GROMACS .gro file of C-alpha atoms in nm:
model
  123
    1GLN     CA    1   1.280  -1.685  -1.297
    2VAL     CA    2   1.006  -1.451  -1.206
    3GLN     CA    3   1.011  -1.075  -1.182
    4LEU     CA    4   0.737  -0.835  -1.104
    5VAL     CA    5   0.770  -0.471  -1.221
    6GLU     CA    6   0.526  -0.198  -1.112
    7SER     CA    7   0.462   0.144  -1.269
    8GLY     CA    8   0.223   0.431  -1.251
    9GLY     CA    9   0.265   0.564  -0.896
   10GLY     CA   10   0.305   0.932  -0.828
   11LEU     CA   11   0.163   1.246  -0.663
   12VAL     CA   12  -0.198   1.339  -0.718
   13GLN     CA   13  -0.446   1.569  -0.556
   14ALA     CA   14  -0.742   1.437  -0.355
   15GLY     CA   15  -1.020   1.337  -0.584
   16GLY     CA   16  -0.782   1.258  -0.867
   17SER     CA   17  -0.702   0.934  -1.032
   18LEU     CA   18  -0.393   0.707  -1.100
   19ARG     CA   19  -0.355   0.378  -1.281
   20LEU     CA   20  -0.103   0.127  -1.163
   21SER     CA   21   0.035  -0.156  -1.383
   22CYS     CA   22   0.239  -0.461  -1.290
   23LEU     CA   23   0.408  -0.678  -1.542
   24ALA     CA   24   0.493  -1.036  -1.444
   25SER     CA   25   0.805  -1.152  -1.636
   26VAL     CA   26   0.820  -1.533  -1.624
   27THR     CA   27   1.116  -1.731  -1.771
   28GLY     CA   28   1.024  -2.067  -1.884
   29SER     CA   29   0.693  -2.250  -1.931
   30ILE     CA   30   0.670  -2.447  -1.595
   31PHE     CA   31   0.493  -2.173  -1.413
   32SER     CA   32   0.132  -2.055  -1.451
   33ILE     CA   33   0.000  -1.741  -1.290
   34ASN     CA   34  -0.294  -1.782  -1.062
   35VAL     CA   35  -0.400  -1.493  -0.842
   36MET     CA   36  -0.252  -1.142  -0.889
   37GLY     CA   37  -0.311  -0.862  -0.660
   38TRP     CA   38  -0.227  -0.533  -0.505
   39TYR     CA   39  -0.139  -0.459  -0.139
   40ARG     CA   40  -0.031  -0.136   0.021
   41GLN     CA   41   0.173  -0.024   0.317
   42ALA     CA   42   0.150   0.318   0.481
   43PRO     CA   43   0.422   0.451   0.710
   44GLY     CA   44   0.390   0.286   1.054
   45LYS     CA   45   0.127   0.042   0.939
   46GLN     CA   46   0.113  -0.310   0.837
   47ARG     CA   47   0.087  -0.409   0.475
   48GLU     CA   48  -0.288  -0.456   0.383
   49LEU     CA   49  -0.476  -0.612   0.096
   50VAL     CA   50  -0.616  -0.370  -0.163
   51ALA     CA   51  -0.754  -0.601  -0.430
   52THR     CA   52  -0.697  -0.941  -0.589
   53ILE     CA   53  -0.798  -1.104  -0.913
   54THR     CA   54  -0.788  -1.467  -1.022
   55SER     CA   55  -0.694  -1.588  -1.370
   56GLY     CA   56  -1.062  -1.643  -1.443
   57GLY     CA   57  -1.141  -1.269  -1.343
   58ILE     CA   58  -1.292  -1.317  -1.008
   59THR     CA   59  -1.207  -1.009  -0.795
   60ASN     CA   60  -1.193  -0.929  -0.431
   61SER     CA   61  -1.120  -0.587  -0.273
   62ALA     CA   62  -1.094  -0.415   0.058
   63ASP     CA   63  -1.397  -0.228   0.179
   64SER     CA   64  -1.203   0.094   0.205
   65VAL     CA   65  -1.149   0.100  -0.178
   66LYS     CA   66  -1.474  -0.045  -0.310
   67GLY     CA   67  -1.649   0.167  -0.557
   68ARG     CA   68  -1.325   0.378  -0.615
   69PHE     CA   69  -1.063   0.117  -0.714
   70THR     CA   70  -1.084  -0.131  -0.991
   71ILE     CA   71  -0.851  -0.427  -1.039
   72SER     CA   72  -0.817  -0.589  -1.387
   73ARG     CA   73  -0.572  -0.805  -1.567
   74ASP     CA   74  -0.463  -0.906  -1.917
   75ASN     CA   75  -0.358  -1.279  -1.902
   76ALA     CA   76  -0.200  -1.266  -2.239
   77LYS     CA   77   0.032  -0.992  -2.123
   78ASN     CA   78   0.086  -1.125  -1.762
   79THR     CA   79  -0.014  -0.781  -1.644
   80VAL     CA   80  -0.240  -0.662  -1.363
   81TYR     CA   81  -0.381  -0.316  -1.344
   82LEU     CA   82  -0.528  -0.111  -1.053
   83GLN     CA   83  -0.739   0.188  -1.159
   84MET     CA   84  -0.768   0.421  -0.866
   85ASN     CA   85  -1.030   0.704  -0.869
   86SER     CA   86  -1.158   0.948  -0.614
   87LEU     CA   87  -0.821   0.916  -0.426
   88LYS     CA   88  -0.809   1.024  -0.069
   89PRO     CA   89  -0.496   1.128   0.147
   90GLU     CA   90  -0.552   0.810   0.342
   91ASP     CA   91  -0.470   0.619   0.024
   92THR     CA   92  -0.115   0.734   0.046
   93ALA     CA   93   0.120   0.431   0.064
   94VAL     CA   94   0.362   0.219  -0.116
   95TYR     CA   95   0.166  -0.014  -0.337
   96TYR     CA   96   0.302  -0.361  -0.398
   97CYS     CA   97   0.201  -0.602  -0.672
   98ASN     CA   98   0.198  -0.966  -0.605
   99ALA     CA   99   0.147  -1.290  -0.801
  100ASP     CA  100   0.098  -1.648  -0.708
  101LEU     CA  101   0.265  -1.881  -0.949
  102ARG     CA  102   0.198  -2.251  -0.969
  103ASP     CA  103   0.481  -2.493  -1.067
  104SER     CA  104   0.307  -2.726  -1.315
  105ARG     CA  105   0.559  -3.009  -1.221
  106THR     CA  106   0.482  -3.014  -0.850
  107GLY     CA  107   0.176  -2.815  -0.788
  108VAL     CA  108   0.351  -2.598  -0.547
  109VAL     CA  109   0.247  -2.230  -0.540
  110PHE     CA  110   0.505  -1.959  -0.487
  111ARG     CA  111   0.419  -1.600  -0.408
  112TYR     CA  112   0.626  -1.323  -0.561
  113TRP     CA  113   0.622  -0.949  -0.491
  114GLY     CA  114   0.725  -0.639  -0.677
  115GLN     CA  115   0.945  -0.365  -0.543
  116GLY     CA  116   0.662  -0.129  -0.482
  117THR     CA  117   0.555   0.202  -0.619
  118GLN     CA  118   0.477   0.515  -0.414
  119VAL     CA  119   0.136   0.673  -0.435
  120THR     CA  120   0.096   1.008  -0.254
  121VAL     CA  121  -0.234   1.187  -0.236
  122SER     CA  122  -0.227   1.547  -0.125
  123SER     CA  123  -0.516   1.720   0.042
   0.00000   0.00000   0.00000
């Protein structure tokens, strides 16, 4: 069984900072966590990629957040973080954590999502 639990969202003024965390709770030893990432969905818009990070630390991020957001992870804790600085009102959205887990028995990769955490940036 796999569960992703996000924390750290909230209300912040423009120019402020927030740090999101996502813990992946994995029952059993058959799964290994590959890529973890953050996506966001603003009202009336499609869900979009924010940033991803591989188990080896290779990162990828959207152009809109480069230089402001930093993704990191602690493999020992199965946790991924998103440090968000210089926040803008257009960053307001529900932020979702996701993780790709590989079944070591079959090689099949499954994608899991957290429940989402609201980030609101006031102007």
